Amino acid sequence: MKNVTAIYPGSFDPLTNGHLDLIERGSKIFATLVVAILRNSEKQPLFSLSERRDMLKEMTSQWKNVEIDTFDGLLVEYAMRRKAGAVLRGIRAISDYEYELQMAMLNRKLEPRIETVFMMPAEAYSYLSSRLVREIARLEGSVRGLVPKMVEQRLKEKIGGDVSHIRRR
């Protein structure tokens, strides 16, 4: 698949070590991996689109075939504009699989030329999600090891308090 451009879509709010694991592994498989941040007007993200883009650019600069972009609308239409042949998706649990399978089948119906490639995260990140990281940070719990240090600092600045240690009661 080294000639293939792939899209890795998501909100990345915030970027986690699980995301970076998939980006690193995806960069070894595809000629180009476009990490595409979804602009979703229905959600209230913790980090702005530009903040998420900046964090992703900083944390992926070591992989020369990784690009950071934003999109809205249908993923398959965006993938066609980028001349991508694949979509990369991470699956952590059976519940992810059911949802991702449904999306992959629908995307195939809309655009049969785009394949969906599923990757399992490293075992250390099999439970990790941006939603859980946001919740832990809001409750002043430790996010150390769940997100890159730079993201940990940005969470601290955004939410307030010290998110590097566990809250004591």
PDB file of C-alpha atoms in Angstrom:
ATOM      1  CA  MET A   1       0.000   0.000   0.000  1.00  0.00           C
ATOM      2  CA  LYS A   2       3.004   2.302  -0.229  1.00  0.00           C
ATOM      3  CA  ASN A   3       1.492   4.144  -3.256  1.00  0.00           C
ATOM      4  CA  VAL A   4      -1.744   4.887  -1.412  1.00  0.00           C
ATOM      5  CA  THR A   5      -2.772   8.093   0.310  1.00  0.00           C
ATOM      6  CA  ALA A   6      -4.906   7.427   3.380  1.00  0.00           C
ATOM      7  CA  ILE A   7      -7.085   9.712   5.467  1.00  0.00           C
ATOM      8  CA  TYR A   8      -7.104   9.341   9.256  1.00  0.00           C
ATOM      9  CA  PRO A   9     -10.159  11.388  10.287  1.00  0.00           C
ATOM     10  CA  GLY A  10     -11.172  12.431  13.774  1.00  0.00           C
ATOM     11  CA  SER A  11     -11.849  15.250  16.184  1.00  0.00           C
ATOM     12  CA  PHE A  12      -8.513  14.853  18.025  1.00  0.00           C
ATOM     13  CA  ASP A  13      -9.949  16.822  20.963  1.00  0.00           C
ATOM     14  CA  PRO A  14      -7.465  16.325  22.525  1.00  0.00           C
ATOM     15  CA  LEU A  15      -4.756  14.410  20.713  1.00  0.00           C
ATOM     16  CA  THR A  16      -3.919  11.240  22.676  1.00  0.00           C
ATOM     17  CA  ASN A  17      -1.037   8.794  22.696  1.00  0.00           C
ATOM     18  CA  GLY A  18      -3.437   6.324  21.071  1.00  0.00           C
ATOM     19  CA  HIS A  19      -3.871   8.692  18.114  1.00  0.00           C
ATOM     20  CA  LEU A  20      -0.097   9.064  17.824  1.00  0.00           C
ATOM     21  CA  ASP A  21       0.309   5.281  17.893  1.00  0.00           C
ATOM     22  CA  LEU A  22      -2.014   4.921  14.894  1.00  0.00           C
ATOM     23  CA  ILE A  23      -0.405   7.852  13.075  1.00  0.00           C
ATOM     24  CA  GLU A  24       3.068   6.369  13.496  1.00  0.00           C
ATOM     25  CA  ARG A  25       1.970   2.921  12.356  1.00  0.00           C
ATOM     26  CA  GLY A  26      -0.139   4.320   9.507  1.00  0.00           C
ATOM     27  CA  SER A  27       2.806   6.393   8.282  1.00  0.00           C
ATOM     28  CA  LYS A  28       4.756   3.149   7.794  1.00  0.00           C
ATOM     29  CA  ILE A  29       2.010   1.606   5.654  1.00  0.00           C
ATOM     30  CA  PHE A  30       0.828   4.457   3.425  1.00  0.00           C
ATOM     31  CA  ALA A  31       2.746   6.740   1.064  1.00  0.00           C
ATOM     32  CA  THR A  32       0.920   9.712   2.561  1.00  0.00           C
ATOM     33  CA  LEU A  33      -1.209   9.804   5.696  1.00  0.00           C
ATOM     34  CA  VAL A  34      -3.502  12.811   5.957  1.00  0.00           C
ATOM     35  CA  VAL A  35      -4.634  13.379   9.532  1.00  0.00           C
ATOM     36  CA  ALA A  36      -7.915  15.162   8.907  1.00  0.00           C
ATOM     37  CA  ILE A  37      -9.550  17.098  11.734  1.00  0.00           C
ATOM     38  CA  LEU A  38     -13.319  17.149  11.386  1.00  0.00           C
ATOM     39  CA  ARG A  39     -14.968  20.553  11.716  1.00  0.00           C
ATOM     40  CA  ASN A  40     -18.225  19.623  13.430  1.00  0.00           C
ATOM     41  CA  SER A  41     -20.457  22.605  14.169  1.00  0.00           C
ATOM     42  CA  GLU A  42     -22.756  20.412  16.305  1.00  0.00           C
ATOM     43  CA  LYS A  43     -20.062  19.772  18.925  1.00  0.00           C
ATOM     44  CA  GLN A  44     -18.457  22.151  21.388  1.00  0.00           C
ATOM     45  CA  PRO A  45     -14.797  21.138  21.338  1.00  0.00           C
ATOM     46  CA  LEU A  46     -12.472  21.822  24.240  1.00  0.00           C
ATOM     47  CA  PHE A  47      -9.720  22.960  21.853  1.00  0.00           C
ATOM     48  CA  SER A  48     -10.327  25.167  18.836  1.00  0.00           C
ATOM     49  CA  LEU A  49      -9.669  23.826  15.369  1.00  0.00           C
ATOM     50  CA  SER A  50      -6.476  25.874  15.077  1.00  0.00           C
ATOM     51  CA  GLU A  51      -5.253  24.638  18.490  1.00  0.00           C
ATOM     52  CA  ARG A  52      -5.833  21.016  17.490  1.00  0.00           C
ATOM     53  CA  ARG A  53      -4.127  21.578  14.133  1.00  0.00           C
ATOM     54  CA  ASP A  54      -1.115  23.199  15.828  1.00  0.00           C
ATOM     55  CA  MET A  55      -0.787  20.363  18.363  1.00  0.00           C
ATOM     56  CA  LEU A  56      -1.010  17.738  15.625  1.00  0.00           C
ATOM     57  CA  LYS A  57       1.555  19.523  13.452  1.00  0.00           C
ATOM     58  CA  GLU A  58       3.985  19.744  16.338  1.00  0.00           C
ATOM     59  CA  MET A  59       3.529  16.148  17.448  1.00  0.00           C
ATOM     60  CA  THR A  60       3.722  14.618  13.925  1.00  0.00           C
ATOM     61  CA  SER A  61       6.595  16.654  12.487  1.00  0.00           C
ATOM     62  CA  GLN A  62       8.922  13.643  12.756  1.00  0.00           C
ATOM     63  CA  TRP A  63       6.923  11.723  10.132  1.00  0.00           C
ATOM     64  CA  LYS A  64       7.628  13.371   6.765  1.00  0.00           C
ATOM     65  CA  ASN A  65       4.742  11.636   4.962  1.00  0.00           C
ATOM     66  CA  VAL A  66       2.103  12.824   7.467  1.00  0.00           C
ATOM     67  CA  GLU A  67       0.021  15.879   6.610  1.00  0.00           C
ATOM     68  CA  ILE A  68      -2.449  17.716   8.849  1.00  0.00           C
ATOM     69  CA  ASP A  69      -5.645  19.099   7.327  1.00  0.00           C
ATOM     70  CA  THR A  70      -9.225  19.964   8.261  1.00  0.00           C
ATOM     71  CA  PHE A  71     -12.480  19.039   6.583  1.00  0.00           C
ATOM     72  CA  ASP A  72     -16.225  19.158   6.930  1.00  0.00           C
ATOM     73  CA  GLY A  73     -18.979  17.364   5.094  1.00  0.00           C
ATOM     74  CA  LEU A  74     -18.801  13.789   3.869  1.00  0.00           C
ATOM     75  CA  LEU A  75     -15.559  11.948   4.497  1.00  0.00           C
ATOM     76  CA  VAL A  76     -15.681  10.150   1.135  1.00  0.00           C
ATOM     77  CA  GLU A  77     -16.026  13.450  -0.730  1.00  0.00           C
ATOM     78  CA  TYR A  78     -13.039  14.839   1.158  1.00  0.00           C
ATOM     79  CA  ALA A  79     -11.068  11.638   0.449  1.00  0.00           C
ATOM     80  CA  MET A  80     -11.837  11.930  -3.279  1.00  0.00           C
ATOM     81  CA  ARG A  81     -10.684  15.581  -3.319  1.00  0.00           C
ATOM     82  CA  ARG A  82      -7.425  14.439  -1.684  1.00  0.00           C
ATOM     83  CA  LYS A  83      -7.132  11.532  -4.166  1.00  0.00           C
ATOM     84  CA  ALA A  84      -7.007   9.089  -1.248  1.00  0.00           C
ATOM     85  CA  GLY A  85      -7.536   5.387  -1.718  1.00  0.00           C
ATOM     86  CA  ALA A  86      -8.062   4.480   1.921  1.00  0.00           C
ATOM     87  CA  VAL A  87      -9.450   5.626   5.237  1.00  0.00           C
ATOM     88  CA  LEU A  88      -7.617   4.583   8.394  1.00  0.00           C
ATOM     89  CA  ARG A  89      -9.736   3.906  11.480  1.00  0.00           C
ATOM     90  CA  GLY A  90      -8.808   2.667  14.931  1.00  0.00           C
ATOM     91  CA  ILE A  91     -10.876   0.055  16.719  1.00  0.00           C
ATOM     92  CA  ARG A  92     -10.536  -0.347  20.476  1.00  0.00           C
ATOM     93  CA  ALA A  93     -13.507  -2.556  21.362  1.00  0.00           C
ATOM     94  CA  ILE A  94     -16.477  -4.440  19.947  1.00  0.00           C
ATOM     95  CA  SER A  95     -18.631  -1.304  20.290  1.00  0.00           C
ATOM     96  CA  ASP A  96     -16.134   0.585  18.071  1.00  0.00           C
ATOM     97  CA  TYR A  97     -16.203  -2.249  15.554  1.00  0.00           C
ATOM     98  CA  GLU A  98     -19.982  -2.182  15.169  1.00  0.00           C
ATOM     99  CA  TYR A  99     -20.044   1.580  14.592  1.00  0.00           C
ATOM    100  CA  GLU A 100     -16.966   1.583  12.333  1.00  0.00           C
ATOM    101  CA  LEU A 101     -18.251  -1.334  10.263  1.00  0.00           C
ATOM    102  CA  GLN A 102     -21.521   0.507   9.660  1.00  0.00           C
ATOM    103  CA  MET A 103     -19.631   3.657   8.606  1.00  0.00           C
ATOM    104  CA  ALA A 104     -17.243   1.683   6.379  1.00  0.00           C
ATOM    105  CA  MET A 105     -20.106  -0.061   4.612  1.00  0.00           C
ATOM    106  CA  LEU A 106     -21.937   3.218   4.085  1.00  0.00           C
ATOM    107  CA  ASN A 107     -18.766   4.875   2.795  1.00  0.00           C
ATOM    108  CA  ARG A 108     -18.244   1.939   0.422  1.00  0.00           C
ATOM    109  CA  LYS A 109     -21.791   2.396  -0.865  1.00  0.00           C
ATOM    110  CA  LEU A 110     -21.139   6.123  -1.431  1.00  0.00           C
ATOM    111  CA  GLU A 111     -17.685   5.615  -2.967  1.00  0.00           C
ATOM    112  CA  PRO A 112     -16.593   2.032  -3.754  1.00  0.00           C
ATOM    113  CA  ARG A 113     -13.046   3.106  -4.734  1.00  0.00           C
ATOM    114  CA  ILE A 114     -12.129   4.012  -1.142  1.00  0.00           C
ATOM    115  CA  GLU A 115     -11.171   1.183   1.199  1.00  0.00           C
ATOM    116  CA  THR A 116     -11.373   1.341   4.987  1.00  0.00           C
ATOM    117  CA  VAL A 117      -8.401  -0.061   6.888  1.00  0.00           C
ATOM    118  CA  PHE A 118      -8.961  -0.917  10.540  1.00  0.00           C
ATOM    119  CA  MET A 119      -6.074  -0.946  12.999  1.00  0.00           C
ATOM    120  CA  MET A 120      -6.086  -2.079  16.587  1.00  0.00           C
ATOM    121  CA  PRO A 121      -4.293   0.292  18.965  1.00  0.00           C
ATOM    122  CA  ALA A 122      -1.315  -0.821  20.975  1.00  0.00           C
ATOM    123  CA  GLU A 123      -2.551  -2.687  24.039  1.00  0.00           C
ATOM    124  CA  ALA A 124      -1.522   0.202  26.282  1.00  0.00           C
ATOM    125  CA  TYR A 125      -4.059   2.465  24.520  1.00  0.00           C
ATOM    126  CA  SER A 126      -6.937   0.018  23.984  1.00  0.00           C
ATOM    127  CA  TYR A 127      -9.109   1.831  26.569  1.00  0.00           C
ATOM    128  CA  LEU A 128      -8.114   5.391  25.665  1.00  0.00           C
ATOM    129  CA  SER A 129     -10.407   8.004  24.117  1.00  0.00           C
ATOM    130  CA  SER A 130     -10.361  11.782  23.848  1.00  0.00           C
ATOM    131  CA  ARG A 131     -13.682  11.926  25.680  1.00  0.00           C
ATOM    132  CA  LEU A 132     -12.246  10.076  28.677  1.00  0.00           C
ATOM    133  CA  VAL A 133      -9.125  12.260  28.691  1.00  0.00           C
ATOM    134  CA  ARG A 134     -11.286  15.411  28.748  1.00  0.00           C
ATOM    135  CA  GLU A 135     -13.340  13.998  31.608  1.00  0.00           C
ATOM    136  CA  ILE A 136     -10.278  13.032  33.649  1.00  0.00           C
ATOM    137  CA  ALA A 137      -8.719  16.467  33.093  1.00  0.00           C
ATOM    138  CA  ARG A 138     -11.937  18.276  34.059  1.00  0.00           C
ATOM    139  CA  LEU A 139     -12.032  16.273  37.290  1.00  0.00           C
ATOM    140  CA  GLU A 140      -8.384  17.215  37.934  1.00  0.00           C
ATOM    141  CA  GLY A 141      -7.143  13.642  37.506  1.00  0.00           C
ATOM    142  CA  SER A 142      -3.826  12.602  36.035  1.00  0.00           C
ATOM    143  CA  VAL A 143      -3.571  12.417  32.245  1.00  0.00           C
ATOM    144  CA  ARG A 144       0.146  11.600  32.372  1.00  0.00           C
ATOM    145  CA  GLY A 145       0.939   8.827  29.907  1.00  0.00           C
ATOM    146  CA  LEU A 146      -2.399   9.249  28.129  1.00  0.00           C
ATOM    147  CA  VAL A 147      -1.443  12.297  26.089  1.00  0.00           C
ATOM    148  CA  PRO A 148       1.858  13.834  24.972  1.00  0.00           C
ATOM    149  CA  LYS A 149       3.464  16.193  27.520  1.00  0.00           C
ATOM    150  CA  MET A 150       2.661  19.207  25.324  1.00  0.00           C
ATOM    151  CA  VAL A 151      -1.038  18.251  25.273  1.00  0.00           C
ATOM    152  CA  GLU A 152      -0.950  17.697  29.046  1.00  0.00           C
ATOM    153  CA  GLN A 153       0.337  21.268  29.441  1.00  0.00           C
ATOM    154  CA  ARG A 154      -2.313  22.642  27.083  1.00  0.00           C
ATOM    155  CA  LEU A 155      -5.022  20.833  29.047  1.00  0.00           C
ATOM    156  CA  LYS A 156      -3.678  22.400  32.228  1.00  0.00           C
ATOM    157  CA  GLU A 157      -3.815  25.857  30.644  1.00  0.00           C
ATOM    158  CA  LYS A 158      -7.268  25.299  29.135  1.00  0.00           C
ATOM    159  CA  ILE A 159      -9.003  23.724  32.126  1.00  0.00           C
ATOM    160  CA  GLY A 160      -6.935  25.137  34.950  1.00  0.00           C
ATOM    161  CA  GLY A 161      -5.393  23.312  37.826  1.00  0.00           C
ATOM    162  CA  ASP A 162      -2.593  20.802  37.681  1.00  0.00           C
ATOM    163  CA  VAL A 163      -3.637  17.822  35.541  1.00  0.00           C
ATOM    164  CA  SER A 164      -0.317  16.045  36.036  1.00  0.00           C
ATOM    165  CA  HIS A 165      -1.211  14.613  39.424  1.00  0.00           C
ATOM    166  CA  ILE A 166      -4.205  12.820  40.834  1.00  0.00           C
ATOM    167  CA  ARG A 167      -6.600  14.948  42.818  1.00  0.00           C
ATOM    168  CA  ARG A 168      -6.503  14.183  46.514  1.00  0.00           C
ATOM    169  CA  ARG A 169      -9.715  14.304  48.545  1.00  0.00           C
TER     170      ARG A 169
END
